Structure formats: C-alpha cells, structure tokens
PDB file of C-alpha atoms and ligand atoms in Angstrom:
ATOM      1  CA  MET H   1       0.000   0.000   0.000  1.00  0.00           C
ATOM      2  CA  ILE H   2       1.235   3.484  -0.877  1.00  0.00           C
ATOM      3  CA  VAL H   3       0.329   6.211   1.607  1.00  0.00           C
ATOM      4  CA  CYS H   4       0.807   9.942   0.999  1.00  0.00           C
ATOM      5  CA  GLU H   5       0.247  12.296   3.884  1.00  0.00           C
ATOM      6  CA  ALA H   6      -0.253  16.046   3.418  1.00  0.00           C
ATOM      7  CA  LEU H   7       2.248  16.381   0.566  1.00  0.00           C
ATOM      8  CA  CYS H   8       3.055  19.977  -0.362  1.00  0.00           C
ATOM      9  CA  LYS H   9       5.359  21.483  -2.958  1.00  0.00           C
ATOM     10  CA  SER H  10       5.744  25.090  -4.091  1.00  0.00           C
ATOM     11  CA  PHE H  11       7.928  26.576  -6.788  1.00  0.00           C
ATOM     12  CA  GLY H  12       8.363  30.254  -5.912  1.00  0.00           C
ATOM     13  CA  THR H  13       4.837  31.599  -5.664  1.00  0.00           C
ATOM     14  CA  VAL H  14       3.254  28.588  -7.427  1.00  0.00           C
ATOM     15  CA  ASP H  15       1.702  26.010  -5.102  1.00  0.00           C
ATOM     16  CA  ALA H  16       2.101  23.003  -7.398  1.00  0.00           C
ATOM     17  CA  VAL H  17       0.798  20.408  -4.897  1.00  0.00           C
ATOM     18  CA  ARG H  18      -1.292  21.415  -1.898  1.00  0.00           C
ATOM     19  CA  GLU H  19      -1.708  19.029   1.019  1.00  0.00           C
ATOM     20  CA  VAL H  20      -2.390  15.890  -0.942  1.00  0.00           C
ATOM     21  CA  SER H  21      -3.181  12.820   1.141  1.00  0.00           C
ATOM     22  CA  MET H  22      -4.079   9.524  -0.461  1.00  0.00           C
ATOM     23  CA  LYS H  23      -3.917   5.767  -0.063  1.00  0.00           C
ATOM     24  CA  VAL H  24      -3.289   3.366  -2.919  1.00  0.00           C
ATOM     25  CA  PRO H  25      -3.979  -0.289  -2.032  1.00  0.00           C
ATOM     26  CA  ASP H  26      -1.828  -2.951  -3.728  1.00  0.00           C
ATOM     27  CA  GLY H  27      -3.089  -4.053  -7.111  1.00  0.00           C
ATOM     28  CA  THR H  28      -4.843  -0.754  -7.875  1.00  0.00           C
ATOM     29  CA  PHE H  29      -4.696   0.797 -11.333  1.00  0.00           C
ATOM     30  CA  LEU H  30      -5.003   4.464 -10.398  1.00  0.00           C
ATOM     31  CA  GLY H  31      -5.418   7.328 -12.840  1.00  0.00           C
ATOM     32  CA  LEU H  32      -4.511  10.900 -11.949  1.00  0.00           C
ATOM     33  CA  LEU H  33      -6.529  12.966 -14.338  1.00  0.00           C
ATOM     34  CA  GLY H  34      -6.098  16.719 -14.629  1.00  0.00           C
ATOM     35  CA  PRO H  35      -5.417  19.580 -17.032  1.00  0.00           C
ATOM     36  CA  ASN H  36      -1.986  21.049 -17.844  1.00  0.00           C
ATOM     37  CA  GLY H  37      -0.307  22.469 -14.764  1.00  0.00           C
ATOM     38  CA  ALA H  38      -2.635  20.605 -12.364  1.00  0.00           C
ATOM     39  CA  GLY H  39       0.313  19.195 -10.394  1.00  0.00           C
ATOM     40  CA  LYS H  40       0.300  15.610 -11.714  1.00  0.00           C
ATOM     41  CA  THR H  41       4.015  15.386 -12.519  1.00  0.00           C
ATOM     42  CA  THR H  42       5.048  17.161  -9.322  1.00  0.00           C
ATOM     43  CA  LEU H  43       2.976  14.742  -7.242  1.00  0.00           C
ATOM     44  CA  MET H  44       4.383  11.727  -9.055  1.00  0.00           C
ATOM     45  CA  ARG H  45       7.972  12.977  -8.727  1.00  0.00           C
ATOM     46  CA  MET H  46       7.502  13.302  -4.980  1.00  0.00           C
ATOM     47  CA  MET H  47       5.955   9.845  -4.713  1.00  0.00           C
ATOM     48  CA  THR H  48       8.890   8.280  -6.548  1.00  0.00           C
ATOM     49  CA  GLY H  49      11.584  10.089  -4.571  1.00  0.00           C
ATOM     50  CA  LEU H  50      12.780  12.241  -7.470  1.00  0.00           C
ATOM     51  CA  LEU H  51      11.660  15.447  -5.756  1.00  0.00           C
ATOM     52  CA  MET H  52      11.668  16.187  -2.039  1.00  0.00           C
ATOM     53  CA  PRO H  53       8.356  17.540  -0.726  1.00  0.00           C
ATOM     54  CA  ASP H  54       8.307  20.832   1.213  1.00  0.00           C
ATOM     55  CA  ALA H  55       6.121  19.025   3.725  1.00  0.00           C
ATOM     56  CA  GLY H  56       4.423  15.646   4.084  1.00  0.00           C
ATOM     57  CA  THR H  57       5.529  12.046   3.622  1.00  0.00           C
ATOM     58  CA  VAL H  58       5.225   9.133   1.202  1.00  0.00           C
ATOM     59  CA  SER H  59       5.539   5.530   2.314  1.00  0.00           C
ATOM     60  CA  PHE H  60       5.403   2.144   0.620  1.00  0.00           C
ATOM     61  CA  ASP H  61       4.232  -0.649   2.931  1.00  0.00           C
ATOM     62  CA  GLY H  62       5.211   1.522   5.869  1.00  0.00           C
ATOM     63  CA  LYS H  63       8.716   2.297   4.562  1.00  0.00           C
ATOM     64  CA  VAL H  64       9.250   6.021   4.129  1.00  0.00           C
ATOM     65  CA  MET H  65      10.440   7.277   0.758  1.00  0.00           C
ATOM     66  CA  ASP H  66      13.428   9.587   0.940  1.00  0.00           C
ATOM     67  CA  ARG H  67      16.615  10.091  -1.041  1.00  0.00           C
ATOM     68  CA  ASN H  68      18.290   7.063   0.532  1.00  0.00           C
ATOM     69  CA  ALA H  69      15.362   4.667   0.392  1.00  0.00           C
ATOM     70  CA  VAL H  70      17.198   2.103  -1.746  1.00  0.00           C
ATOM     71  CA  GLU H  71      14.872  -0.782  -0.969  1.00  0.00           C
ATOM     72  CA  VAL H  72      11.764   1.245  -1.760  1.00  0.00           C
ATOM     73  CA  LYS H  73      13.248   2.576  -4.991  1.00  0.00           C
ATOM     74  CA  GLN H  74      14.087  -0.983  -6.059  1.00  0.00           C
ATOM     75  CA  ALA H  75      10.350  -1.776  -5.951  1.00  0.00           C
ATOM     76  CA  ILE H  76       9.446   1.134  -8.253  1.00  0.00           C
ATOM     77  CA  GLY H  77       9.513   1.566 -12.021  1.00  0.00           C
ATOM     78  CA  ILE H  78       9.155   5.045 -13.522  1.00  0.00           C
ATOM     79  CA  THR H  79       8.281   6.208 -17.021  1.00  0.00           C
ATOM     80  CA  SER H  80       8.753   9.966 -17.166  1.00  0.00           C
ATOM     81  CA  GLN H  81       6.664  12.425 -19.155  1.00  0.00           C
ATOM     82  CA  HIS H  82       9.550  13.431 -21.404  1.00  0.00           C
ATOM     83  CA  ILE H  83      11.550  11.017 -23.550  1.00  0.00           C
ATOM     84  CA  ASN H  84      14.714  10.192 -21.639  1.00  0.00           C
ATOM     85  CA  LEU H  85      16.323   7.399 -23.649  1.00  0.00           C
ATOM     86  CA  ASP H  86      20.033   7.176 -24.350  1.00  0.00           C
ATOM     87  CA  LYS H  87      19.515   8.132 -27.935  1.00  0.00           C
ATOM     88  CA  GLU H  88      22.839   6.933 -29.297  1.00  0.00           C
ATOM     89  CA  LEU H  89      22.482   3.488 -27.751  1.00  0.00           C
ATOM     90  CA  THR H  90      20.521   0.666 -29.354  1.00  0.00           C
ATOM     91  CA  VAL H  91      17.258  -0.655 -27.936  1.00  0.00           C
ATOM     92  CA  GLU H  92      19.108  -3.612 -26.362  1.00  0.00           C
ATOM     93  CA  GLU H  93      21.806  -1.377 -24.941  1.00  0.00           C
ATOM     94  CA  ASN H  94      19.201   0.917 -23.396  1.00  0.00           C
ATOM     95  CA  MET H  95      17.703  -2.099 -21.649  1.00  0.00           C
ATOM     96  CA  GLU H  96      21.096  -3.348 -20.490  1.00  0.00           C
ATOM     97  CA  PHE H  97      22.012   0.045 -19.112  1.00  0.00           C
ATOM     98  CA  ALA H  98      18.730   0.239 -17.185  1.00  0.00           C
ATOM     99  CA  GLY H  99      19.284  -3.253 -15.756  1.00  0.00           C
ATOM    100  CA  ARG H 100      22.798  -2.400 -14.619  1.00  0.00           C
ATOM    101  CA  LEU H 101      21.498   0.580 -12.672  1.00  0.00           C
ATOM    102  CA  TYR H 102      19.583  -1.962 -10.600  1.00  0.00           C
ATOM    103  CA  ARG H 103      22.702  -4.171 -10.321  1.00  0.00           C
ATOM    104  CA  MET H 104      21.042  -7.023 -12.200  1.00  0.00           C
ATOM    105  CA  ASP H 105      23.314  -9.718 -13.599  1.00  0.00           C
ATOM    106  CA  LYS H 106      23.733 -10.267 -17.332  1.00  0.00           C
ATOM    107  CA  GLY H 107      21.526 -13.340 -17.522  1.00  0.00           C
ATOM    108  CA  ASP H 108      18.612 -11.665 -15.738  1.00  0.00           C
ATOM    109  CA  ILE H 109      18.926  -8.563 -17.916  1.00  0.00           C
ATOM    110  CA  ALA H 110      18.903 -10.674 -21.090  1.00  0.00           C
ATOM    111  CA  ALA H 111      15.865 -12.681 -19.973  1.00  0.00           C
ATOM    112  CA  ALA H 112      13.872  -9.585 -18.955  1.00  0.00           C
ATOM    113  CA  THR H 113      14.873  -7.804 -22.173  1.00  0.00           C
ATOM    114  CA  ASP H 114      13.716 -10.715 -24.358  1.00  0.00           C
ATOM    115  CA  ARG H 115      10.403 -10.947 -22.564  1.00  0.00           C
ATOM    116  CA  LEU H 116       9.607  -7.218 -22.491  1.00  0.00           C
ATOM    117  CA  LEU H 117      10.686  -6.467 -26.060  1.00  0.00           C
ATOM    118  CA  ALA H 118       8.597  -9.386 -27.319  1.00  0.00           C
ATOM    119  CA  PHE H 119       5.521  -8.233 -25.378  1.00  0.00           C
ATOM    120  CA  LEU H 120       5.859  -4.683 -26.631  1.00  0.00           C
ATOM    121  CA  GLY H 121       6.536  -5.609 -30.261  1.00  0.00           C
ATOM    122  CA  LEU H 122      10.084  -4.227 -30.230  1.00  0.00           C
ATOM    123  CA  ASP H 123      11.835  -7.491 -31.107  1.00  0.00           C
ATOM    124  CA  GLY H 124      12.433  -6.444 -34.679  1.00  0.00           C
ATOM    125  CA  VAL H 125      14.241  -3.241 -33.702  1.00  0.00           C
ATOM    126  CA  ARG H 126      16.569  -4.547 -30.994  1.00  0.00           C
ATOM    127  CA  THR H 127      19.686  -3.293 -32.715  1.00  0.00           C
ATOM    128  CA  ARG H 128      18.301   0.053 -33.857  1.00  0.00           C
ATOM    129  CA  VAL H 129      19.639   3.160 -32.096  1.00  0.00           C
ATOM    130  CA  ALA H 130      16.992   4.841 -29.984  1.00  0.00           C
ATOM    131  CA  GLN H 131      17.030   8.128 -31.865  1.00  0.00           C
ATOM    132  CA  ASN H 132      15.904   6.320 -35.031  1.00  0.00           C
ATOM    133  CA  LEU H 133      12.802   4.804 -33.422  1.00  0.00           C
ATOM    134  CA  SER H 134       9.320   6.155 -34.135  1.00  0.00           C
ATOM    135  CA  GLY H 135       7.582   8.123 -31.382  1.00  0.00           C
ATOM    136  CA  GLY H 136       5.428   5.140 -30.436  1.00  0.00           C
ATOM    137  CA  MET H 137       8.448   2.818 -30.258  1.00  0.00           C
ATOM    138  CA  LYS H 138      10.308   5.288 -28.062  1.00  0.00           C
ATOM    139  CA  ARG H 139       7.404   5.333 -25.597  1.00  0.00           C
ATOM    140  CA  LYS H 140       7.269   1.532 -25.630  1.00  0.00           C
ATOM    141  CA  LEU H 141      10.997   1.316 -24.958  1.00  0.00           C
ATOM    142  CA  MET H 142      10.656   3.720 -22.031  1.00  0.00           C
ATOM    143  CA  ILE H 143       7.982   1.468 -20.550  1.00  0.00           C
ATOM    144  CA  ALA H 144      10.117  -1.646 -21.149  1.00  0.00           C
ATOM    145  CA  LYS H 145      13.068   0.027 -19.397  1.00  0.00           C
ATOM    146  CA  SER H 146      10.981   0.972 -16.393  1.00  0.00           C
ATOM    147  CA  LEU H 147      10.014  -2.698 -15.942  1.00  0.00           C
ATOM    148  CA  ILE H 148      13.442  -4.310 -16.394  1.00  0.00           C
ATOM    149  CA  HIS H 149      13.811  -5.057 -12.656  1.00  0.00           C
ATOM    150  CA  ASP H 150      10.242  -6.359 -12.329  1.00  0.00           C
ATOM    151  CA  PRO H 151       9.097  -3.661  -9.885  1.00  0.00           C
ATOM    152  CA  GLN H 152       5.953  -4.060  -7.820  1.00  0.00           C
ATOM    153  CA  TYR H 153       4.883  -0.444  -8.429  1.00  0.00           C
ATOM    154  CA  LEU H 154       4.775   1.211 -11.821  1.00  0.00           C
ATOM    155  CA  PHE H 155       4.510   4.995 -12.255  1.00  0.00           C
ATOM    156  CA  LEU H 156       3.678   6.262 -15.734  1.00  0.00           C
ATOM    157  CA  ASP H 157       3.595   9.992 -16.457  1.00  0.00           C
ATOM    158  CA  GLU H 158       1.543  10.450 -19.640  1.00  0.00           C
ATOM    159  CA  PRO H 159       2.850   7.275 -21.270  1.00  0.00           C
ATOM    160  CA  THR H 160       0.979   7.663 -24.548  1.00  0.00           C
ATOM    161  CA  VAL H 161       1.257  11.368 -25.215  1.00  0.00           C
ATOM    162  CA  GLY H 162       1.689  12.256 -28.883  1.00  0.00           C
ATOM    163  CA  ILE H 163       1.517   8.759 -30.372  1.00  0.00           C
ATOM    164  CA  ASP H 164      -0.861   7.222 -32.882  1.00  0.00           C
ATOM    165  CA  PRO H 165      -3.995   5.306 -31.861  1.00  0.00           C
ATOM    166  CA  ASN H 166      -2.554   1.888 -32.768  1.00  0.00           C
ATOM    167  CA  ALA H 167       0.550   2.308 -30.650  1.00  0.00           C
ATOM    168  CA  ARG H 168      -1.635   3.674 -27.855  1.00  0.00           C
ATOM    169  CA  ARG H 169      -3.835   0.563 -27.953  1.00  0.00           C
ATOM    170  CA  ASP H 170      -0.724  -1.674 -27.841  1.00  0.00           C
ATOM    171  CA  ILE H 171       0.451   0.144 -24.739  1.00  0.00           C
ATOM    172  CA  TRP H 172      -3.002  -0.093 -23.155  1.00  0.00           C
ATOM    173  CA  ASP H 173      -3.084  -3.870 -23.777  1.00  0.00           C
ATOM    174  CA  PHE H 174       0.378  -4.230 -22.288  1.00  0.00           C
ATOM    175  CA  LEU H 175      -0.532  -2.217 -19.191  1.00  0.00           C
ATOM    176  CA  ARG H 176      -3.711  -4.234 -18.699  1.00  0.00           C
ATOM    177  CA  LEU H 177      -1.552  -7.355 -18.684  1.00  0.00           C
ATOM    178  CA  GLN H 178       0.806  -5.865 -16.098  1.00  0.00           C
ATOM    179  CA  HIS H 179      -2.179  -4.977 -13.938  1.00  0.00           C
ATOM    180  CA  LYS H 180      -3.571  -8.484 -14.270  1.00  0.00           C
ATOM    181  CA  GLU H 181      -0.247  -9.866 -13.132  1.00  0.00           C
ATOM    182  CA  GLY H 182      -0.718  -7.946  -9.899  1.00  0.00           C
ATOM    183  CA  LYS H 183       1.292  -4.762 -10.303  1.00  0.00           C
ATOM    184  CA  THR H 184       0.125  -1.538  -8.690  1.00  0.00           C
ATOM    185  CA  ILE H 185       0.022   1.096 -11.419  1.00  0.00           C
ATOM    186  CA  LEU H 186      -0.266   4.879 -11.196  1.00  0.00           C
ATOM    187  CA  LEU H 187      -0.794   6.733 -14.401  1.00  0.00           C
ATOM    188  CA  THR H 188      -1.187  10.418 -15.130  1.00  0.00           C
ATOM    189  CA  THR H 189      -3.017  11.465 -18.220  1.00  0.00           C
ATOM    190  CA  HIS H 190      -5.121  14.168 -19.707  1.00  0.00           C
ATOM    191  CA  TYR H 191      -6.642  11.673 -22.103  1.00  0.00           C
ATOM    192  CA  ILE H 192      -9.927  10.967 -20.411  1.00  0.00           C
ATOM    193  CA  GLU H 193     -10.487   7.858 -22.512  1.00  0.00           C
ATOM    194  CA  GLU H 194      -7.185   6.439 -21.267  1.00  0.00           C
ATOM    195  CA  ALA H 195      -8.301   6.688 -17.647  1.00  0.00           C
ATOM    196  CA  GLU H 196     -11.730   5.296 -18.514  1.00  0.00           C
ATOM    197  CA  GLN H 197     -10.263   2.330 -20.390  1.00  0.00           C
ATOM    198  CA  LEU H 198      -7.570   1.340 -17.912  1.00  0.00           C
ATOM    199  CA  CYS H 199      -8.130   2.556 -14.403  1.00  0.00           C
ATOM    200  CA  ASP H 200     -10.176   1.004 -11.647  1.00  0.00           C
ATOM    201  CA  GLN H 201      -9.777   4.138  -9.544  1.00  0.00           C
ATOM    202  CA  VAL H 202      -9.564   7.743 -10.752  1.00  0.00           C
ATOM    203  CA  MET H 203      -8.485  10.900  -8.945  1.00  0.00           C
ATOM    204  CA  LEU H 204      -9.342  14.270 -10.435  1.00  0.00           C
ATOM    205  CA  ILE H 205      -6.662  16.865  -9.752  1.00  0.00           C
ATOM    206  CA  ASP H 206      -6.502  20.578 -10.430  1.00  0.00           C
ATOM    207  CA  GLY H 207      -4.714  23.499  -8.814  1.00  0.00           C
ATOM    208  CA  GLY H 208      -2.525  21.066  -6.860  1.00  0.00           C
ATOM    209  CA  LYS H 209      -5.490  19.477  -5.090  1.00  0.00           C
ATOM    210  CA  ILE H 210      -7.295  16.181  -5.536  1.00  0.00           C
ATOM    211  CA  PHE H 211     -10.929  17.169  -5.609  1.00  0.00           C
ATOM    212  CA  ARG H 212     -12.661  13.879  -6.450  1.00  0.00           C
ATOM    213  CA  GLU H 213     -11.774  10.215  -6.119  1.00  0.00           C
ATOM    214  CA  ASN H 214     -13.822   7.184  -7.080  1.00  0.00           C
ATOM    215  CA  THR H 215     -14.137   4.400  -9.628  1.00  0.00           C
ATOM    216  CA  PRO H 216     -14.919   5.724 -13.128  1.00  0.00           C
ATOM    217  CA  GLU H 217     -18.474   4.378 -12.744  1.00  0.00           C
ATOM    218  CA  GLY H 218     -18.742   5.935  -9.287  1.00  0.00           C
ATOM    219  CA  LEU H 219     -17.650   9.345 -10.559  1.00  0.00           C
ATOM    220  CA  ILE H 220     -20.226   9.123 -13.325  1.00  0.00           C
ATOM    221  CA  ALA H 221     -22.960   8.099 -10.879  1.00  0.00           C
ATOM    222  CA  GLU H 222     -22.066  11.076  -8.640  1.00  0.00           C
ATOM    223  CA  ILE H 223     -23.063  13.554 -11.347  1.00  0.00           C
ATOM    224  CA  GLY H 224     -25.920  11.393 -12.706  1.00  0.00           C
ATOM    225  CA  SER H 225     -25.529   8.369 -14.977  1.00  0.00           C
ATOM    226  CA  PHE H 226     -27.812   9.751 -17.689  1.00  0.00           C
ATOM    227  CA  LYS H 227     -27.697  13.041 -19.532  1.00  0.00           C
ATOM    228  CA  VAL H 228     -29.797  15.271 -21.714  1.00  0.00           C
ATOM    229  CA  GLU H 229     -27.671  17.234 -24.185  1.00  0.00           C
ATOM    230  CA  TYR H 230     -28.947  20.204 -26.121  1.00  0.00           C
ATOM    231  CA  ASP H 231     -27.810  23.241 -28.022  1.00  0.00           C
ATOM    232  CA  GLY H 232     -27.657  26.088 -25.549  1.00  0.00           C
ATOM    233  CA  GLY H 233     -26.839  28.943 -27.877  1.00  0.00           C
ATOM    234  CA  GLU H 234     -23.045  29.428 -27.837  1.00  0.00           C
ATOM    235  CA  LYS H 235     -22.228  25.989 -26.501  1.00  0.00           C
ATOM    236  CA  ARG H 236     -23.594  22.547 -25.973  1.00  0.00           C
ATOM    237  CA  ARG H 237     -25.234  22.094 -22.596  1.00  0.00           C
ATOM    238  CA  SER H 238     -25.816  18.965 -20.532  1.00  0.00           C
ATOM    239  CA  GLU H 239     -28.074  18.165 -17.642  1.00  0.00           C
ATOM    240  CA  PHE H 240     -27.556  15.010 -15.595  1.00  0.00           C
ATOM    241  CA  PHE H 241     -30.054  12.634 -14.011  1.00  0.00           C
ATOM    242  CA  PRO H 242     -29.785   9.517 -11.847  1.00  0.00           C
ATOM    243  CA  THR H 243     -32.195   7.504 -13.971  1.00  0.00           C
ATOM    244  CA  LEU H 244     -33.022   7.106 -17.634  1.00  0.00           C
ATOM    245  CA  ALA H 245     -36.713   7.754 -16.864  1.00  0.00           C
ATOM    246  CA  GLU H 246     -35.902  11.166 -15.370  1.00  0.00           C
ATOM    247  CA  ALA H 247     -33.651  12.088 -18.300  1.00  0.00           C
ATOM    248  CA  ARG H 248     -36.403  11.065 -20.747  1.00  0.00           C
ATOM    249  CA  ALA H 249     -39.005  13.048 -18.838  1.00  0.00           C
ATOM    250  CA  ARG H 250     -36.799  16.160 -18.958  1.00  0.00           C
ATOM    251  CA  ALA H 251     -36.179  15.670 -22.691  1.00  0.00           C
ATOM    252  CA  ALA H 252     -39.897  15.259 -23.353  1.00  0.00           C
ATOM    253  CA  GLY H 253     -40.573  18.627 -21.739  1.00  0.00           C
ATOM    254  CA  MET H 254     -37.996  20.518 -23.793  1.00  0.00           C
ATOM    255  CA  ASP H 255     -38.786  22.603 -26.840  1.00  0.00           C
ATOM    256  CA  VAL H 256     -35.310  22.308 -28.435  1.00  0.00           C
ATOM    257  CA  LEU H 257     -33.718  19.307 -30.120  1.00  0.00           C
ATOM    258  CA  CYS H 258     -31.934  17.165 -27.572  1.00  0.00           C
ATOM    259  CA  ASN H 259     -30.201  13.820 -27.062  1.00  0.00           C
ATOM    260  CA  VAL H 260     -30.639  11.454 -24.165  1.00  0.00           C
ATOM    261  CA  GLY H 261     -27.625   9.267 -23.414  1.00  0.00           C
ATOM    262  CA  LYS H 262     -25.291   7.770 -20.855  1.00  0.00           C
ATOM    263  CA  SER H 263     -22.943  10.113 -19.036  1.00  0.00           C
ATOM    264  CA  THR H 264     -19.200   9.594 -19.538  1.00  0.00           C
ATOM    265  CA  LEU H 265     -16.049  10.334 -17.581  1.00  0.00           C
ATOM    266  CA  GLU H 266     -15.524  13.243 -19.941  1.00  0.00           C
ATOM    267  CA  ASP H 267     -18.834  14.709 -18.768  1.00  0.00           C
ATOM    268  CA  VAL H 268     -17.646  14.314 -15.174  1.00  0.00           C
ATOM    269  CA  PHE H 269     -14.465  16.161 -15.944  1.00  0.00           C
ATOM    270  CA  PHE H 270     -16.100  19.083 -17.688  1.00  0.00           C
ATOM    271  CA  HIS H 271     -18.823  19.244 -15.078  1.00  0.00           C
ATOM    272  CA  TYR H 272     -16.297  19.836 -12.297  1.00  0.00           C
ATOM    273  CA  THR H 273     -13.612  21.761 -14.126  1.00  0.00           C
ATOM    274  CA  SER H 274     -16.055  24.303 -15.492  1.00  0.00           C
ATOM    275  CA  LYS H 275     -17.937  24.812 -12.224  1.00  0.00           C
ATOM    276  CA  GLU H 276     -15.887  24.027  -9.154  1.00  0.00           C
ATOM    277  CA  VAL H 277     -12.307  24.753  -9.992  1.00  0.00           C
ATOM    278  CA  GLY H 278     -12.497  27.499 -12.530  1.00  0.00           C
ATOM    279  CA  GLY H 279     -11.994  25.617 -15.773  1.00  0.00           C
ATOM    280  CA  TRP H 280      -8.936  24.662 -17.784  1.00  0.00           C
ATOM    281  CA  ARG H 281      -5.867  26.801 -17.794  1.00  0.00           C
TER     282      ARG H 281
HETATM  283  N1  ATP J   1      10.700  22.941 -11.605  1.00  0.00           N
HETATM  284  C1  ATP J   1       9.700  23.836 -11.595  1.00  0.00           C
HETATM  285  N2  ATP J   1       9.941  25.157 -11.440  1.00  0.00           N
HETATM  286  C2  ATP J   1       8.944  26.060 -11.402  1.00  0.00           C
HETATM  287  N3  ATP J   1       7.639  25.743 -11.541  1.00  0.00           N
HETATM  288  C3  ATP J   1       7.326  24.447 -11.712  1.00  0.00           C
HETATM  289  C4  ATP J   1       8.335  23.424 -11.761  1.00  0.00           C
HETATM  290  N4  ATP J   1       7.715  22.229 -11.947  1.00  0.00           N
HETATM  291  C5  ATP J   1       6.389  22.497 -12.027  1.00  0.00           C
HETATM  292  N5  ATP J   1       6.149  23.814 -11.886  1.00  0.00           N
HETATM  293  C6  ATP J   1       4.823  24.460 -11.860  1.00  0.00           C
HETATM  294  O1  ATP J   1       3.997  23.725 -10.989  1.00  0.00           O
HETATM  295  C7  ATP J   1       2.686  23.559 -11.510  1.00  0.00           C
HETATM  296  C8  ATP J   1       2.360  22.094 -11.653  1.00  0.00           C
HETATM  297  O2  ATP J   1       3.193  21.539 -12.668  1.00  0.00           O
HETATM  298  P1  ATP J   1       3.174  20.004 -13.075  1.00  0.00           P
HETATM  299  O3  ATP J   1       4.270  19.803 -14.052  1.00  0.00           O
HETATM  300  O4  ATP J   1       3.212  19.184 -11.843  1.00  0.00           O
HETATM  301  O5  ATP J   1       1.744  19.865 -13.760  1.00  0.00           O
HETATM  302  P2  ATP J   1       1.142  18.678 -14.652  1.00  0.00           P
HETATM  303  O6  ATP J   1      -0.213  18.410 -14.105  1.00  0.00           O
HETATM  304  O7  ATP J   1       2.105  17.571 -14.728  1.00  0.00           O
HETATM  305  O8  ATP J   1       0.982  19.397 -16.074  1.00  0.00           O
HETATM  306  P3  ATP J   1       1.121  18.775 -17.569  1.00  0.00           P
HETATM  307  O9  ATP J   1      -0.186  18.124 -17.881  1.00  0.00           O
HETATM  308  O10 ATP J   1       1.346  19.992 -18.413  1.00  0.00           O
HETATM  309  O11 ATP J   1       2.276  17.838 -17.572  1.00  0.00           O
HETATM  310  C9  ATP J   1       2.669  24.340 -12.816  1.00  0.00           C
HETATM  311  O12 ATP J   1       2.170  25.633 -12.570  1.00  0.00           O
HETATM  312  C10 ATP J   1       4.129  24.383 -13.216  1.00  0.00           C
HETATM  313  O13 ATP J   1       4.405  25.518 -13.991  1.00  0.00           O
HETATM  314 MG1   MG J   2       3.037  16.618 -16.231  1.00  0.00          MG
END
C-alpha cells in the first residue's frame, strides 16, 4: 500500500501540490486525471523520490520514501513524461544500461529484455539506435526500461502522449496485462479515454489538489448516470439525471432538439472543471 500524507510542494509563488493525502492499495490501477499544470508530474515525482516535498511524507508498505530509500526505490519503475532514452544506444543497450542501474546480472537482464521487447513488439528493432525509433516505439521502450527489474509499483507519467492510436492501444493492452499480473500502477493522463479504459480508480486533480476520487463508474454516478444534451446557444449544454426515466421526462418537456444518453467520464471532468475549480488553464 502506498500512503501519501499532506504532501506539499511550491515553486516560488506557485503552489504546485497542496496538502495531498491519499492511499493506494496494492493491485490498484489508479489514474490521476487533470489539465496542464494541475500538479500531476510534481505529485508523481515526490511519490517516486525524485523530488523532495516541502512538507508531508510518502511511504510504501510503511517504509518512508526519501533520497536514501534504496529498498523502496528498487520496488518502483518510472516512465517519465519526457523522452529520456540514451539516444545513441541501441534498444538492447538501453535495456542493459537500465538493468545495470539496478545491479542485475547479465543473464537476468537478457531474460527480462527478451520478454519485455517481445511483449511490446520491439523485437524487430533490438539493434536500432533509440534516436531512429518512431515516437510510439520510443514510448514503448521507455515502458520496457521501467520494468526491467520487475518492480511491484509502476509509475507512468503520460505514457501515450503524442503517439498514434494503434501504438496507444498496444500500450493499453500491455498495461492491462501488467495490472492483471498484480502490479500496482499509477498513471497520469489528460486523455480521459485512457483513464476510462484502464483505471479502476480515478483521482481528479486541479490546482494542486485532488478534488474527487472514485471508480470511473462511481464518478459518473455522482453527477448522474444519464444526460440530456442540447444546443444552448453558444455551446452545448448537458443536464444530468440519476435515472433514464428522469432524463427522458426532462427531454420530453424541452422545446429544443436534444439527445438522451449515458454520461461519460468526460462529462464528469467538464462538469467539475467548469464549475468548481475554474476551468482549464
Ligand atoms: N521545476 C519547476 N519550477 C517552477 N515551476 C514548476 C516546476 N515544476 C512544475 N512547476 C509548476 O507547478 C505547476 C504544476 O506543474 P506540473 O508539471 O506538476 O503539472 P502537470 O499536471 O504535470 O501538467 P502537464 O499536464 O502539463 O504535464 C505548474 O504551474 C508548473 O508551472
Ligand atoms: Mg506533467
């Protein structure tokens, strides 16, 4: 179990993360969903020991994360938001280098490399230098590297940003498999569909604060599982209802064209970000 208690981090006058407390039980696939500048990366960097909090603590199974927490860090794999491959090294060499950082022996590195590259469809490019990989392949290699030491916890900061839908689906399938095998996964994203597809728990974050946490279905039920959408002049408007019957009744009483449908996680997001926390920045 990961426990964060009252984590805070400011950069000058910007409060990037404000008193975030959370618990992540083992085996959870947690999505941190929030707009640009919400504090997702800062929170994740503190959780993984890459950035010291101004206040608050992070612990993994009761062991506190700090700069010297070697044992804790051994149990963590991290895929950062920005591409950080050794671009002049080949795919294989990138994997070997990552394995050596964890003091793995040659045989273990080779076995993990074979397995991960096969799973991620990178077998055919083992000897290609990283800078000549496509964007999707680079992201896949970053994920493979973060798993070389078979960590229990996997942290992914926007793992599919800027790649095509096919590569994204491959990565989603791979992450589902990792989750099924029992890993605890934390993912940040601003792709709402990504959180909806993968995560069993979602936290909505903005302005450095987590303002909602639930299952995707639970978040949808909180606003109302059914919606009536209509043209409200300048923009599309939605009203939410707990039952289909109520949504239909509302639609029947309206004198403009409208659609009745199921609410989505995207509706949840816009509902809160436009009303409670002042919208996207
Ligand atoms: N090293 C830094 N120095 C100064 N300000 C920073 C630094 N890192 C983050 N910030 C600021 O802290 C806030 C939160 O940034 P953060 O990168 O955590 O957001 P994010 O949710 O990851 O955004 P994005 O979706 O764009 O990646 C932003 O206002 C950002 O400008
Ligand atoms: Mg970020």
